[in-house]
């Protein structure tokens, strides 16, 4: 398992994408799957940076990169505001997006479309932990 730390700043998004891409390349993950994981991780990290209430000068988030039997698992941890992904507001489909033009909920929808499982835990030390699981078919 490889763990990388990133500063809570929008400037960290390019290094996040590069880290995901490098991990996938080194792990032999197909290019299409790599793109889906990279986009999902970018969206999660954007939400942490923009909505987590963290200080870009002092706060970080981390990503653990794992390739398990038949799956890629990214575990993203931050100490920002508690955010229960499981009960998060989300659009239900793209038709709803076009009709309602929602101000929020699109990112959650996109993440759920790109990966096979999203598991949220709020740990005893007040860390948010979000696991993105993408099965390699």
PDB file of C-alpha atoms in Angstrom:
ATOM      1  CA  UNK A   1       0.000   0.000   0.000  1.00  0.00           C
ATOM      2  CA  UNK A   2       1.316   3.429  -0.934  1.00  0.00           C
ATOM      3  CA  UNK A   3       0.150   6.501   0.996  1.00  0.00           C
ATOM      4  CA  UNK A   4       0.534  10.048  -0.290  1.00  0.00           C
ATOM      5  CA  UNK A   5      -0.219  13.341   1.443  1.00  0.00           C
ATOM      6  CA  UNK A   6      -1.609  16.393  -0.337  1.00  0.00           C
ATOM      7  CA  UNK A   7      -2.146  19.968   0.785  1.00  0.00           C
ATOM      8  CA  UNK A   8      -5.808  21.080   0.964  1.00  0.00           C
ATOM      9  CA  UNK A   9      -5.498  23.405  -2.004  1.00  0.00           C
ATOM     10  CA  UNK A  10      -6.879  23.347  -5.531  1.00  0.00           C
ATOM     11  CA  UNK A  11      -3.233  23.376  -6.641  1.00  0.00           C
ATOM     12  CA  UNK A  12      -3.029  19.806  -5.315  1.00  0.00           C
ATOM     13  CA  UNK A  13      -5.528  18.446  -7.836  1.00  0.00           C
ATOM     14  CA  UNK A  14      -2.977  18.028 -10.641  1.00  0.00           C
ATOM     15  CA  UNK A  15      -0.588  16.100  -8.334  1.00  0.00           C
ATOM     16  CA  UNK A  16      -3.544  13.959  -7.164  1.00  0.00           C
ATOM     17  CA  UNK A  17      -4.389  13.053 -10.763  1.00  0.00           C
ATOM     18  CA  UNK A  18      -0.719  12.357 -11.515  1.00  0.00           C
ATOM     19  CA  UNK A  19      -0.416  10.097  -8.450  1.00  0.00           C
ATOM     20  CA  UNK A  20      -3.546   8.138  -9.414  1.00  0.00           C
ATOM     21  CA  UNK A  21      -2.330   7.807 -12.994  1.00  0.00           C
ATOM     22  CA  UNK A  22       1.148   6.641 -11.912  1.00  0.00           C
ATOM     23  CA  UNK A  23      -0.287   4.114  -9.465  1.00  0.00           C
ATOM     24  CA  UNK A  24      -2.628   2.701 -12.114  1.00  0.00           C
ATOM     25  CA  UNK A  25       0.147   2.509 -14.706  1.00  0.00           C
ATOM     26  CA  UNK A  26       2.496   0.733 -12.266  1.00  0.00           C
ATOM     27  CA  UNK A  27      -0.326  -1.640 -11.258  1.00  0.00           C
ATOM     28  CA  UNK A  28      -1.284  -2.582 -14.825  1.00  0.00           C
ATOM     29  CA  UNK A  29      -4.745  -1.051 -14.606  1.00  0.00           C
ATOM     30  CA  UNK A  30      -6.443  -0.641 -18.013  1.00  0.00           C
ATOM     31  CA  UNK A  31      -6.420   2.931 -19.341  1.00  0.00           C
ATOM     32  CA  UNK A  32     -10.214   3.341 -19.336  1.00  0.00           C
ATOM     33  CA  UNK A  33     -10.427   2.198 -15.714  1.00  0.00           C
ATOM     34  CA  UNK A  34      -7.546   4.522 -14.837  1.00  0.00           C
ATOM     35  CA  UNK A  35      -9.471   7.475 -16.278  1.00  0.00           C
ATOM     36  CA  UNK A  36     -12.582   6.616 -14.273  1.00  0.00           C
ATOM     37  CA  UNK A  37     -10.662   6.261 -11.012  1.00  0.00           C
ATOM     38  CA  UNK A  38      -8.712   9.445 -11.679  1.00  0.00           C
ATOM     39  CA  UNK A  39     -11.884  11.459 -12.329  1.00  0.00           C
ATOM     40  CA  UNK A  40     -13.631  10.053  -9.235  1.00  0.00           C
ATOM     41  CA  UNK A  41     -10.614  10.824  -7.021  1.00  0.00           C
ATOM     42  CA  UNK A  42     -10.371  14.328  -8.485  1.00  0.00           C
ATOM     43  CA  UNK A  43     -14.036  14.959  -7.658  1.00  0.00           C
ATOM     44  CA  UNK A  44     -13.705  13.663  -4.076  1.00  0.00           C
ATOM     45  CA  UNK A  45     -10.589  15.755  -3.461  1.00  0.00           C
ATOM     46  CA  UNK A  46     -12.211  18.853  -4.970  1.00  0.00           C
ATOM     47  CA  UNK A  47     -15.101  18.418  -2.536  1.00  0.00           C
ATOM     48  CA  UNK A  48     -12.698  18.059   0.413  1.00  0.00           C
ATOM     49  CA  UNK A  49     -10.830  21.206  -0.624  1.00  0.00           C
ATOM     50  CA  UNK A  50     -13.897  23.321  -1.397  1.00  0.00           C
ATOM     51  CA  UNK A  51     -16.320  22.133   1.305  1.00  0.00           C
ATOM     52  CA  UNK A  52     -14.238  20.570   4.093  1.00  0.00           C
ATOM     53  CA  UNK A  53     -13.474  23.809   5.905  1.00  0.00           C
ATOM     54  CA  UNK A  54      -9.761  23.022   6.006  1.00  0.00           C
ATOM     55  CA  UNK A  55      -6.912  25.550   5.979  1.00  0.00           C
ATOM     56  CA  UNK A  56      -4.843  25.270   2.776  1.00  0.00           C
ATOM     57  CA  UNK A  57      -1.771  26.568   4.595  1.00  0.00           C
ATOM     58  CA  UNK A  58      -1.818  23.907   7.317  1.00  0.00           C
ATOM     59  CA  UNK A  59      -4.163  21.020   6.521  1.00  0.00           C
ATOM     60  CA  UNK A  60      -3.614  17.951   4.367  1.00  0.00           C
ATOM     61  CA  UNK A  61      -5.557  14.971   3.114  1.00  0.00           C
ATOM     62  CA  UNK A  62      -4.144  11.575   2.254  1.00  0.00           C
ATOM     63  CA  UNK A  63      -4.762   8.899  -0.335  1.00  0.00           C
ATOM     64  CA  UNK A  64      -3.874   5.239   0.199  1.00  0.00           C
ATOM     65  CA  UNK A  65      -3.440   3.371  -3.074  1.00  0.00           C
ATOM     66  CA  UNK A  66      -4.093  -0.385  -3.109  1.00  0.00           C
ATOM     67  CA  UNK A  67      -4.567  -3.035  -5.743  1.00  0.00           C
ATOM     68  CA  UNK A  68      -6.367  -5.979  -4.209  1.00  0.00           C
ATOM     69  CA  UNK A  69      -7.384  -9.171  -5.938  1.00  0.00           C
ATOM     70  CA  UNK A  70      -9.537  -7.951  -8.785  1.00  0.00           C
ATOM     71  CA  UNK A  71      -9.962  -4.365  -7.577  1.00  0.00           C
ATOM     72  CA  UNK A  72      -8.325  -0.991  -7.168  1.00  0.00           C
ATOM     73  CA  UNK A  73      -9.073   0.706  -3.838  1.00  0.00           C
ATOM     74  CA  UNK A  74      -8.304   4.337  -3.076  1.00  0.00           C
ATOM     75  CA  UNK A  75      -8.838   5.365   0.540  1.00  0.00           C
ATOM     76  CA  UNK A  76      -9.053   9.126   0.930  1.00  0.00           C
ATOM     77  CA  UNK A  77      -8.810  10.578   4.449  1.00  0.00           C
ATOM     78  CA  UNK A  78      -9.271  14.123   5.715  1.00  0.00           C
ATOM     79  CA  UNK A  79      -9.988  15.927   8.982  1.00  0.00           C
ATOM     80  CA  UNK A  80     -12.514  18.365   7.547  1.00  0.00           C
ATOM     81  CA  UNK A  81     -16.192  18.725   8.311  1.00  0.00           C
ATOM     82  CA  UNK A  82     -17.999  15.426   8.680  1.00  0.00           C
ATOM     83  CA  UNK A  83     -19.597  14.466   5.399  1.00  0.00           C
ATOM     84  CA  UNK A  84     -21.607  11.285   5.184  1.00  0.00           C
ATOM     85  CA  UNK A  85     -21.354  10.304   1.541  1.00  0.00           C
ATOM     86  CA  UNK A  86     -23.955   7.576   2.056  1.00  0.00           C
ATOM     87  CA  UNK A  87     -26.685  10.099   2.837  1.00  0.00           C
ATOM     88  CA  UNK A  88     -25.366  12.875   0.595  1.00  0.00           C
ATOM     89  CA  UNK A  89     -27.722  14.795  -1.638  1.00  0.00           C
ATOM     90  CA  UNK A  90     -27.365  13.632  -5.208  1.00  0.00           C
ATOM     91  CA  UNK A  91     -29.169  13.903  -8.472  1.00  0.00           C
ATOM     92  CA  UNK A  92     -30.639  10.582  -9.550  1.00  0.00           C
ATOM     93  CA  UNK A  93     -29.919  10.652 -13.262  1.00  0.00           C
ATOM     94  CA  UNK A  94     -28.727  12.900 -16.058  1.00  0.00           C
ATOM     95  CA  UNK A  95     -32.282  13.871 -17.032  1.00  0.00           C
ATOM     96  CA  UNK A  96     -32.713  15.422 -13.596  1.00  0.00           C
ATOM     97  CA  UNK A  97     -29.473  17.330 -14.110  1.00  0.00           C
ATOM     98  CA  UNK A  98     -30.726  18.855 -17.360  1.00  0.00           C
ATOM     99  CA  UNK A  99     -34.186  19.723 -16.028  1.00  0.00           C
ATOM    100  CA  UNK A 100     -33.348  21.097 -12.603  1.00  0.00           C
ATOM    101  CA  UNK A 101     -29.826  22.459 -13.107  1.00  0.00           C
ATOM    102  CA  UNK A 102     -28.958  21.606  -9.498  1.00  0.00           C
ATOM    103  CA  UNK A 103     -26.364  23.612  -7.593  1.00  0.00           C
ATOM    104  CA  UNK A 104     -25.131  20.517  -5.767  1.00  0.00           C
ATOM    105  CA  UNK A 105     -25.280  16.753  -5.953  1.00  0.00           C
ATOM    106  CA  UNK A 106     -23.704  16.349  -9.379  1.00  0.00           C
ATOM    107  CA  UNK A 107     -20.302  15.339  -8.009  1.00  0.00           C
ATOM    108  CA  UNK A 108     -21.778  12.596  -5.840  1.00  0.00           C
ATOM    109  CA  UNK A 109     -23.700  11.312  -8.866  1.00  0.00           C
ATOM    110  CA  UNK A 110     -20.553  11.342 -11.023  1.00  0.00           C
ATOM    111  CA  UNK A 111     -18.490   9.511  -8.390  1.00  0.00           C
ATOM    112  CA  UNK A 112     -21.154   6.821  -7.997  1.00  0.00           C
ATOM    113  CA  UNK A 113     -21.242   6.327 -11.774  1.00  0.00           C
ATOM    114  CA  UNK A 114     -17.467   5.986 -12.088  1.00  0.00           C
ATOM    115  CA  UNK A 115     -16.670   3.482  -9.335  1.00  0.00           C
ATOM    116  CA  UNK A 116     -18.313   0.256  -8.212  1.00  0.00           C
ATOM    117  CA  UNK A 117     -18.485   0.981  -4.485  1.00  0.00           C
ATOM    118  CA  UNK A 118     -18.107   4.003  -2.230  1.00  0.00           C
ATOM    119  CA  UNK A 119     -17.678   3.320   1.482  1.00  0.00           C
ATOM    120  CA  UNK A 120     -17.736   6.175   4.001  1.00  0.00           C
ATOM    121  CA  UNK A 121     -16.592   5.946   7.623  1.00  0.00           C
ATOM    122  CA  UNK A 122     -16.229   8.641  10.261  1.00  0.00           C
ATOM    123  CA  UNK A 123     -13.416   7.360  12.452  1.00  0.00           C
ATOM    124  CA  UNK A 124     -13.167   7.849  16.242  1.00  0.00           C
ATOM    125  CA  UNK A 125     -10.368  10.400  15.785  1.00  0.00           C
ATOM    126  CA  UNK A 126     -12.816  12.500  13.684  1.00  0.00           C
ATOM    127  CA  UNK A 127     -11.199  11.551  10.391  1.00  0.00           C
ATOM    128  CA  UNK A 128     -13.405  11.201   7.327  1.00  0.00           C
ATOM    129  CA  UNK A 129     -12.502   8.072   5.359  1.00  0.00           C
ATOM    130  CA  UNK A 130     -13.898   7.480   1.891  1.00  0.00           C
ATOM    131  CA  UNK A 131     -13.005   4.305  -0.008  1.00  0.00           C
ATOM    132  CA  UNK A 132     -13.431   4.209  -3.768  1.00  0.00           C
ATOM    133  CA  UNK A 133     -13.537   0.652  -5.109  1.00  0.00           C
ATOM    134  CA  UNK A 134     -13.256  -0.130  -8.808  1.00  0.00           C
ATOM    135  CA  UNK A 135     -13.427  -3.774  -9.833  1.00  0.00           C
ATOM    136  CA  UNK A 136     -11.155  -4.908 -12.638  1.00  0.00           C
ATOM    137  CA  UNK A 137     -13.366  -6.970 -14.929  1.00  0.00           C
TER     138      UNK A 137
END
